[in-house]
Amino acid sequence: MKTKTLGEIIKATMKEKGINSSVVARKMNLSRQAISQIGLRKKFDLDFLQRLKEASGLDFTAIAYEKITDSTSAIDAQHTHPPALTQGITINITVTTKNKEKLENLAAFIDEVEEAGKRFGFELT
């Protein structure tokens, strides 16, 4: 069974769901051709996939994550829905300042990081 590329999966899913590539292209500020030729692409960055999610309502970030973390895992031709992520990533951030008055801004900084994480589909705990 032939393994599909992420671009082929995206194109097939958009067709299956009846999603108009012109509308998605306009929402993403891309040419219609860029979206209609998406099936030819083999690599996608997470920013593009997030913008595609916002424009089309389709989330392919889990498939991209799966390919990054397990390159031996193949997505077969029947697989058109992204699997749920079951793994977590722990990131430790150290914040330092020489000016203790800047610590007053720490709560606002944390709020901004949490909001940015939500925009990219992450849940910070």
Short mmCIF file of C-alpha atoms in Angstrom, two decimals:
data_model
loop_
_atom_site.label_atom_id
_atom_site.label_comp_id
_atom_site.label_asym_id
_atom_site.label_seq_id
_atom_site.Cartn_x
_atom_site.Cartn_y
_atom_site.Cartn_z
CA MET A 1 0.00 0.00 0.00
CA LYS A 2 1.43 3.40 -1.03
CA THR A 3 2.19 5.81 1.79
CA LYS A 4 0.64 9.25 1.23
CA THR A 5 2.54 12.45 1.81
CA LEU A 6 1.06 15.04 4.13
CA GLY A 7 0.29 17.22 1.10
CA GLU A 8 -1.70 14.39 -0.50
CA ILE A 9 -3.59 13.80 2.74
CA ILE A 10 -4.46 17.50 3.03
CA LYS A 11 -5.64 17.70 -0.58
CA ALA A 12 -7.75 14.52 -0.28
CA THR A 13 -9.29 15.65 3.00
CA MET A 14 -10.16 19.10 1.62
CA LYS A 15 -11.82 17.44 -1.38
CA GLU A 16 -13.66 14.92 0.84
CA LYS A 17 -14.95 17.71 3.09
CA GLY A 18 -15.88 19.95 0.14
CA ILE A 19 -13.56 22.75 1.24
CA ASN A 20 -13.06 25.36 -1.47
CA SER A 21 -9.34 25.94 -2.11
CA SER A 22 -10.00 29.50 -3.34
CA VAL A 23 -11.61 30.44 -0.02
CA VAL A 24 -8.77 28.86 1.96
CA ALA A 25 -6.18 30.60 -0.23
CA ARG A 26 -7.85 33.97 0.30
CA LYS A 27 -8.01 33.47 4.09
CA MET A 28 -4.33 32.46 4.14
CA ASN A 29 -3.33 35.32 1.81
CA LEU A 30 -1.94 32.85 -0.75
CA SER A 31 -2.62 32.29 -4.42
CA ARG A 32 -5.31 29.79 -5.36
CA GLN A 33 -2.61 27.81 -7.19
CA ALA A 34 -0.56 27.50 -3.99
CA ILE A 35 -3.47 25.75 -2.30
CA SER A 36 -4.59 23.73 -5.33
CA GLN A 37 -1.03 22.35 -5.67
CA ILE A 38 -0.78 21.51 -1.97
CA GLY A 39 -0.84 17.79 -2.81
CA LEU A 40 2.59 18.14 -4.44
CA ARG A 41 4.23 19.45 -1.27
CA LYS A 42 6.12 17.03 0.90
CA LYS A 43 7.10 19.29 3.81
CA PHE A 44 5.13 21.80 5.87
CA ASP A 45 6.16 24.00 8.76
CA LEU A 46 3.92 24.18 11.80
CA ASP A 47 3.13 27.86 11.17
CA PHE A 48 1.67 26.97 7.75
CA LEU A 49 -0.36 24.13 9.26
CA GLN A 50 -1.70 26.45 11.97
CA ARG A 51 -2.74 29.01 9.34
CA LEU A 52 -4.36 26.22 7.30
CA LYS A 53 -6.25 25.10 10.41
CA GLU A 54 -7.54 28.63 10.99
CA ALA A 55 -8.55 29.02 7.32
CA SER A 56 -10.11 25.60 6.73
CA GLY A 57 -10.95 24.16 10.15
CA LEU A 58 -8.79 21.12 9.39
CA ASP A 59 -6.01 20.28 11.83
CA PHE A 60 -3.05 18.37 10.41
CA THR A 61 -0.54 19.35 13.08
CA ALA A 62 -0.85 15.96 14.79
CA ILE A 63 0.19 14.18 11.60
CA ALA A 64 3.15 16.53 11.18
CA TYR A 65 4.11 15.97 14.82
CA GLU A 66 3.79 12.22 14.35
CA LYS A 67 6.12 12.34 11.34
CA ILE A 68 8.67 14.41 13.25
CA THR A 69 8.73 12.20 16.34
CA ASP A 70 8.42 8.81 14.64
CA SER A 71 9.85 8.83 11.14
CA THR A 72 9.27 5.08 10.85
CA SER A 73 5.51 5.50 11.27
CA ALA A 74 3.77 5.45 7.88
CA ILE A 75 0.43 7.05 7.18
CA ASP A 76 -1.43 4.72 4.86
CA ALA A 77 -3.80 5.69 2.08
CA GLN A 78 -6.85 5.13 4.29
CA HIS A 79 -5.65 7.55 6.99
CA THR A 80 -7.19 10.98 6.43
CA HIS A 81 -7.94 12.09 10.00
CA PRO A 82 -5.10 13.21 12.27
CA PRO A 83 -4.59 11.07 15.36
CA ALA A 84 -4.96 12.60 18.79
CA LEU A 85 -1.71 13.59 20.41
CA THR A 86 -1.00 11.50 23.45
CA GLN A 87 2.45 12.80 24.23
CA GLY A 88 3.35 15.85 26.21
CA ILE A 89 6.41 18.00 25.93
CA THR A 90 7.97 19.56 28.99
CA ILE A 91 9.82 22.80 28.52
CA ASN A 92 11.51 24.50 31.42
CA ILE A 93 11.94 28.25 31.09
CA THR A 94 14.24 30.22 33.33
CA VAL A 95 13.52 33.93 33.61
CA THR A 96 16.24 36.13 35.03
CA THR A 97 16.62 39.84 35.52
CA LYS A 98 19.17 42.08 37.14
CA ASN A 99 16.50 44.66 37.87
CA LYS A 100 14.11 43.37 40.53
CA GLU A 101 11.55 46.01 39.51
CA LYS A 102 11.13 44.12 36.23
CA LEU A 103 9.69 41.19 38.19
CA GLU A 104 6.46 43.18 38.38
CA ASN A 105 6.06 42.36 34.67
CA LEU A 106 6.44 38.61 35.20
CA ALA A 107 2.71 37.87 35.48
CA ALA A 108 2.01 39.76 32.24
CA PHE A 109 4.88 37.89 30.54
CA ILE A 110 3.45 34.52 31.62
CA ASP A 111 -0.01 35.54 30.37
CA GLU A 112 1.46 36.45 26.97
CA VAL A 113 3.29 33.11 26.71
CA GLU A 114 0.08 31.23 27.57
CA GLU A 115 -1.92 33.18 24.96
CA ALA A 116 0.74 32.55 22.31
CA GLY A 117 0.69 28.85 23.18
CA LYS A 118 -3.10 28.72 22.77
CA ARG A 119 -2.87 30.39 19.34
CA PHE A 120 -0.58 27.56 18.25
CA GLY A 121 -2.74 24.84 19.78
CA PHE A 122 -0.74 24.18 22.95
CA GLU A 123 -2.10 23.90 26.46
CA LEU A 124 0.25 25.18 29.14
CA THR A 125 -0.09 23.68 32.60
#
